[in-house]
XYZ file of C-alpha atoms in Angstrom:
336
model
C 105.625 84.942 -23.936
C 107.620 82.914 -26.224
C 105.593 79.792 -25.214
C 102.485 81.375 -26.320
C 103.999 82.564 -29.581
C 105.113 78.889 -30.181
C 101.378 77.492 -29.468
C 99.688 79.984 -31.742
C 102.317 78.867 -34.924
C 101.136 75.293 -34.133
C 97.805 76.299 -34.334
C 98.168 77.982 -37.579
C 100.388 75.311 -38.948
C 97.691 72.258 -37.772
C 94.829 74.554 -39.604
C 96.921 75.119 -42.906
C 97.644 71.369 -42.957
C 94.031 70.720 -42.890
C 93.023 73.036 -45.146
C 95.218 71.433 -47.014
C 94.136 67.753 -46.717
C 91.001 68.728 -47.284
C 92.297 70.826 -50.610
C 93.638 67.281 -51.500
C 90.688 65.453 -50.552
C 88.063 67.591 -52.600
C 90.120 66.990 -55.825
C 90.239 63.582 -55.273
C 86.682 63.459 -54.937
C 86.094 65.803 -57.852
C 88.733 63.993 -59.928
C 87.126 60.450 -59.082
C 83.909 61.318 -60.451
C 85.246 62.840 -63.246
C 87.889 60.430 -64.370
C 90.212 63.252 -64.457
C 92.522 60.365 -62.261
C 93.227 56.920 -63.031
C 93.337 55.031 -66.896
C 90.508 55.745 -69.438
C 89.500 54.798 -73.029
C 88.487 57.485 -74.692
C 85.825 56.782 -77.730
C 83.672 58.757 -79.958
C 79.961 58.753 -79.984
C 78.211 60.586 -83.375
C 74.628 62.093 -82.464
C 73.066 64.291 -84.802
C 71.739 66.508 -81.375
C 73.240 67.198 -78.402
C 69.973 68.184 -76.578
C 71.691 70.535 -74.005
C 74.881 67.599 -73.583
C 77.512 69.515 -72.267
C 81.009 68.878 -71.383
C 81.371 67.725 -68.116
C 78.233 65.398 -68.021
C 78.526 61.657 -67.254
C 78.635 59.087 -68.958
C 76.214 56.069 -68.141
C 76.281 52.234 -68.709
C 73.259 50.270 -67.085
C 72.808 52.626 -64.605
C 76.251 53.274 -63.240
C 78.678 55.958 -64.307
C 81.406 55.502 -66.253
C 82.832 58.399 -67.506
C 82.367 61.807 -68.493
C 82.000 64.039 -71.428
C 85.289 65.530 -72.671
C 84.502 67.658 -75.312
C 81.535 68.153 -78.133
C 82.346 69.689 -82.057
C 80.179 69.847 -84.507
C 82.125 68.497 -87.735
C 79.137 69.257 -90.321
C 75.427 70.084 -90.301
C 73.788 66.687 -89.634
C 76.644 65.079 -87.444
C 77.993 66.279 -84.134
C 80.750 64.265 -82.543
C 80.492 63.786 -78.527
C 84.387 62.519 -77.082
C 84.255 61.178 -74.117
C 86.590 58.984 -71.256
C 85.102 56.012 -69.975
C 86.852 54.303 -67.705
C 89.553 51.645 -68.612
C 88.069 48.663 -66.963
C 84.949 48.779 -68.412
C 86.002 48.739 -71.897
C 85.556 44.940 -71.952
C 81.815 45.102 -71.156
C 81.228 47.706 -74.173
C 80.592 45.881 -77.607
C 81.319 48.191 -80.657
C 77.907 47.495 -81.472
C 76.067 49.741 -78.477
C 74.698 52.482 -79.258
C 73.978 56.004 -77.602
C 71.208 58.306 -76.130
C 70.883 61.210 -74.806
C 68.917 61.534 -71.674
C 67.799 63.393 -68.596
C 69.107 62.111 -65.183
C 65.567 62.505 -63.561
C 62.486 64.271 -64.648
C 64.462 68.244 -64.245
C 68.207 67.016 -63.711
C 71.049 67.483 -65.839
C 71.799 65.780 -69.489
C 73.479 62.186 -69.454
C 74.556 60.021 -72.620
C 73.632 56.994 -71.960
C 75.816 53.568 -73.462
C 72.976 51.015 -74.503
C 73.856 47.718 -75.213
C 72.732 45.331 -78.379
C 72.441 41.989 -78.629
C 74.645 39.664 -81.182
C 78.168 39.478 -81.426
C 80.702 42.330 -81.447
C 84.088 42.911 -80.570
C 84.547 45.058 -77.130
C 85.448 48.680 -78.124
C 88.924 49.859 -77.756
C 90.649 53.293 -77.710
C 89.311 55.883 -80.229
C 86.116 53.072 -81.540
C 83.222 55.328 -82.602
C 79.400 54.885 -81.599
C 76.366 55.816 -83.372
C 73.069 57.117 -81.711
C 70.226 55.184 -81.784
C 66.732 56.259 -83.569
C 64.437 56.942 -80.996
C 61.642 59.457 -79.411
C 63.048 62.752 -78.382
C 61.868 64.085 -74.455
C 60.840 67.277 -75.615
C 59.934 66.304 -78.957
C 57.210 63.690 -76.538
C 56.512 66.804 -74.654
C 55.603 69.130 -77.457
C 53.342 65.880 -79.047
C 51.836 65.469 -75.647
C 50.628 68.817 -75.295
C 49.105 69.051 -78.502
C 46.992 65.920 -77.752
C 46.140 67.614 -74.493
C 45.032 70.772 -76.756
C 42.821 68.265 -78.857
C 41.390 66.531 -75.994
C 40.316 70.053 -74.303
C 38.472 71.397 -77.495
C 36.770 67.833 -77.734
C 35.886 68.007 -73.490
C 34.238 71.319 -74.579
C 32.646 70.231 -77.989
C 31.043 67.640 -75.794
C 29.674 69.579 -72.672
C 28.464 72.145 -74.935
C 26.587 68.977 -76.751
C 25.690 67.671 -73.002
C 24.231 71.256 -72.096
C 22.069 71.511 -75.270
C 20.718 67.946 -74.402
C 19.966 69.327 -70.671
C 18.414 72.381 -71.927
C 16.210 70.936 -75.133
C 12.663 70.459 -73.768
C 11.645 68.923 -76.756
C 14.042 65.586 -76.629
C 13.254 64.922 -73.387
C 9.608 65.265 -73.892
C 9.973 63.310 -76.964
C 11.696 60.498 -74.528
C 9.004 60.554 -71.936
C 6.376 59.953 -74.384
C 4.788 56.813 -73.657
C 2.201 56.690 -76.415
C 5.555 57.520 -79.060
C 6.920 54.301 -76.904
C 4.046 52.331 -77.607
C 3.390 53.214 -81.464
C 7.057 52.711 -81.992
C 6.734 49.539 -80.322
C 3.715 48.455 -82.607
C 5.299 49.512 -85.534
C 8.695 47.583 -84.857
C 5.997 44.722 -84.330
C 4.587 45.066 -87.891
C 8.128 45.447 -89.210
C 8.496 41.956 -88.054
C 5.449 40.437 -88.966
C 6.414 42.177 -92.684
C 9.185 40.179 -92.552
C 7.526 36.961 -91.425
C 4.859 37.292 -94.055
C 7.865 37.663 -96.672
C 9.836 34.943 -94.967
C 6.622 32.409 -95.729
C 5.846 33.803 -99.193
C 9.407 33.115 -100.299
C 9.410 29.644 -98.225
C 5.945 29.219 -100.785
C 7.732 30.551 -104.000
C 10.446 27.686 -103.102
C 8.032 25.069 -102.709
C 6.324 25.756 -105.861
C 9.765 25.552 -108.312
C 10.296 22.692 -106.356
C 6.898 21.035 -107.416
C 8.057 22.159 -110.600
C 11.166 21.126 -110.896
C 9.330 17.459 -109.736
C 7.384 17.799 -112.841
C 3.636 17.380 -110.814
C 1.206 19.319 -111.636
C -0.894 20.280 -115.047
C 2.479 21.831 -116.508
C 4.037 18.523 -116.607
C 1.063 17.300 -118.334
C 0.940 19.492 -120.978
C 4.798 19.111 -121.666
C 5.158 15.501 -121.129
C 1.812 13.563 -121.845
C 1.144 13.353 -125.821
C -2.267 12.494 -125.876
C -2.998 15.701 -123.753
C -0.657 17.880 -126.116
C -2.317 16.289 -129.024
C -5.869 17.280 -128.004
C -4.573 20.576 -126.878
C -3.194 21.225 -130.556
C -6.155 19.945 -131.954
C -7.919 22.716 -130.090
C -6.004 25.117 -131.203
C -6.378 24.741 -134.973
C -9.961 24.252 -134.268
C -9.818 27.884 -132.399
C -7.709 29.000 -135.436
C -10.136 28.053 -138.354
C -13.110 29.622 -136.439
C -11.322 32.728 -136.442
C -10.998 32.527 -140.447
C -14.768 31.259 -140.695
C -15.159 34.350 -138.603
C -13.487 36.886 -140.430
C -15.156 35.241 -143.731
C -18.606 35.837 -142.490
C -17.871 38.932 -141.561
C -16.828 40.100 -145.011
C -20.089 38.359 -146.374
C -22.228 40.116 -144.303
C -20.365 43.534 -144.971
C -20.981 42.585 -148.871
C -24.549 41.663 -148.020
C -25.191 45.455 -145.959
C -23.429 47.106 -148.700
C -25.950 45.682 -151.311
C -28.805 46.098 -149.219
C -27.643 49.956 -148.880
C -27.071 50.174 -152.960
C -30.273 48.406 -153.826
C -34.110 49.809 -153.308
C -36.519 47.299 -151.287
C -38.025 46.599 -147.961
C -34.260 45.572 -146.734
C -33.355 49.508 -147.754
C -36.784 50.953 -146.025
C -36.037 48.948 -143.076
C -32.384 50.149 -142.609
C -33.554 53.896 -143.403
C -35.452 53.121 -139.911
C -33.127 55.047 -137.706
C -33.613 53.218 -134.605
C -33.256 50.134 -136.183
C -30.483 51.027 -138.620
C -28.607 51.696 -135.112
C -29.092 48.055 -133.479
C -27.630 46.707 -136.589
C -24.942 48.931 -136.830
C -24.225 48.382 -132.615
C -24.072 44.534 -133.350
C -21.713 44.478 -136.095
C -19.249 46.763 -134.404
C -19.542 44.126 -130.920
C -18.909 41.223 -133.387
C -16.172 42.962 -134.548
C -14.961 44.346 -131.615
C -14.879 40.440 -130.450
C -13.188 39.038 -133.449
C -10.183 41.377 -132.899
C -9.876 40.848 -128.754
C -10.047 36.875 -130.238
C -7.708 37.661 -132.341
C -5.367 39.288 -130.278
C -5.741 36.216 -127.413
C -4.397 34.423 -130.244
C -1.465 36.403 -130.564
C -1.436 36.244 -126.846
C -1.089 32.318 -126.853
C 1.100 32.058 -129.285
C 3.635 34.759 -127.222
C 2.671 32.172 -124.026
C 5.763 29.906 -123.143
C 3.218 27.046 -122.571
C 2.365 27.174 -126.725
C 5.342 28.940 -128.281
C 6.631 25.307 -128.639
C 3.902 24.056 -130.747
C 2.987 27.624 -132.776
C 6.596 26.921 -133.747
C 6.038 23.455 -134.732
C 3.170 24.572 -136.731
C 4.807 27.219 -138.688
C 8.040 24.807 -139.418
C 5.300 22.431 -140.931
C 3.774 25.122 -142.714
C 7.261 26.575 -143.956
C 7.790 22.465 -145.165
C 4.548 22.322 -147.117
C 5.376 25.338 -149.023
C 8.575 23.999 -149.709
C 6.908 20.727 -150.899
C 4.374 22.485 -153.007
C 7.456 24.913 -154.574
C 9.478 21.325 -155.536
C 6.305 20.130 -157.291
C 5.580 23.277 -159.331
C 9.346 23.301 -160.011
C 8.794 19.526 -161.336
C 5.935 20.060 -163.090
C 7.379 23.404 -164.997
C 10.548 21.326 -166.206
């Protein structure tokens, strides 16, 4: 009896001591991963949010864990300071320059402020150094961006198949496509589009050509402005064409005198012109003779607008304008 007693105490003495151990054991464990044993530095990291950080969450440096979150306080509305322990012998791999994000371990785990390391120089960070956060894109902020780009591309999917079902369901485009005689009279008037632009390619290829020959001088215009004997004769033509228009216009006013007497006076000039039919011929005639003298007249004016003359029409009324001021120097000379 009392040996049985003593076997069931060691029993219950061998399963508190495990219980035990394994107490001991768990906190280890527990306190490992949370640095709650062993040295730590503890530093500062300023975020303006936490993004569901909460105490308790690790702390991560190129992938490996480092520390934990000790405690979060918000010390005004655009700053929120994050204190956390990272272990002691990392502190010489942390620059004072690194700065901090705040992550998701995994695609649904839990939050994680991550150490990120800069390039340059920088001191390694000591007990109570502060961090800043770095600038970048939020997760959800992504997320929320994302799905209104998915909401854009599903109205524009469904813009275009209803587009893609009215081009199924319109008869008249796809009879318009199979048209082969629209094919062929759009092909034959694409072909006269380019033969319209061939025709204008020569005709300005021509137009070139001919201020070239011009520019060379050939050619009756270079005659007319360079050879003197041919502008001489050409001049002389023209005052030749000038006095028979005033010989013209003289006769004309003679024979209007001589009608006017012939009208006044009594006579077989005055019984003849009373003969209606007659009268009429003569009347015809005069008007065609005048009707010529002015259309002469106004092909003068014509020439004399003509680039090919307006040099000499100018020469002759400079000579003209000198003669009169010869003619005004004698009378002047001849009065004093």
């Amino acid at each position: 009896m009392k040996t049985k007693k003593v076997i069931d105490n060691s029993k219950l003495g061998l399963l508190v001591i495990a219980g035990l151990l394994f107490l001991v054991l768990t906190l280890y464990m527990i306190g490992r991963n949370k640095n709650l044993f062993g040295t730590s530095v503890t530093i500062t990291a300023v975020v303006d949010n936490v993004s569901g950080l909460v105490p308790g969450n690790n702390v991560r440096y190129k992938g490996m864990n480092i520390g934990t979150v000790r405690s979060i306080s918000m010390e005004n509305d655009s700053s929120i300071f994050i204190t956390m322990a990272v272990q002691r012998r990392m502190k010489e791999f942390i620059k004072k320059n690194a700065l901090t994000s705040i992550n998701t371990d995994g695609l649904m785990g839990n939050k994680i402020l991550q150490i990120l390391p800069q390039g340059g120089y920088a001191p390694m960070i000591s007990e109570g150094d502060t961090l800043f956060a770095q600038v970048g894109l939020d997760t959800e902020e992504m997320l929320r961006t994302l799905e209104s780009t998915g909401d854009y591309l599903e109205k524009t999917f469904y813009n275009l198949s209803n587009v893609s079902q009215k081009l199924n369901e319109s008869q008249a485009l796809w009879s318009l496509l199979s048209d082969t005689l629209l094919t062929a009279e759009i092909k034959a008037a694409v072909e006269e589009i380019r033969d319209a632009g061939n025709n204008a390619s020569e005709m300005a290829q021509a137009g070139t050509r001919m201020i070239r020959t011009l520019e060379k001088g050939e050619g009756l215009v270079r005659q007319v402005f360079t050879d003197t004997l041919m502008a001489g004769n050409f001049a002389h033509s023209i005052e030749h064409l000038l006095e028979v228009s005033e010989q013209t216009k003289d006769i004309m006013e003679q024979v209007k005198s001589i009608l006017t007497d012939i009208e006044n006076s009594e006579g077989t000039a005055k019984l003849v012109l009373e003969d209606p039919a007659l009268k009429e011929a003569v009347l015809n005639s005069m008007l065609n003779i005048e009707e010529g003298t002015a259309a002469f007249s106004e092909n003068m004016e014509a020439m004399r607008s003509n680039f090919l003359f307006r040099r000499y029409f100018r020469r002759l009324e400079r000579e003209e304008q000198r003669e009169q001021e010869q003619r005004q120097q004698e009378a002047t000379k001849n009065g004093n």
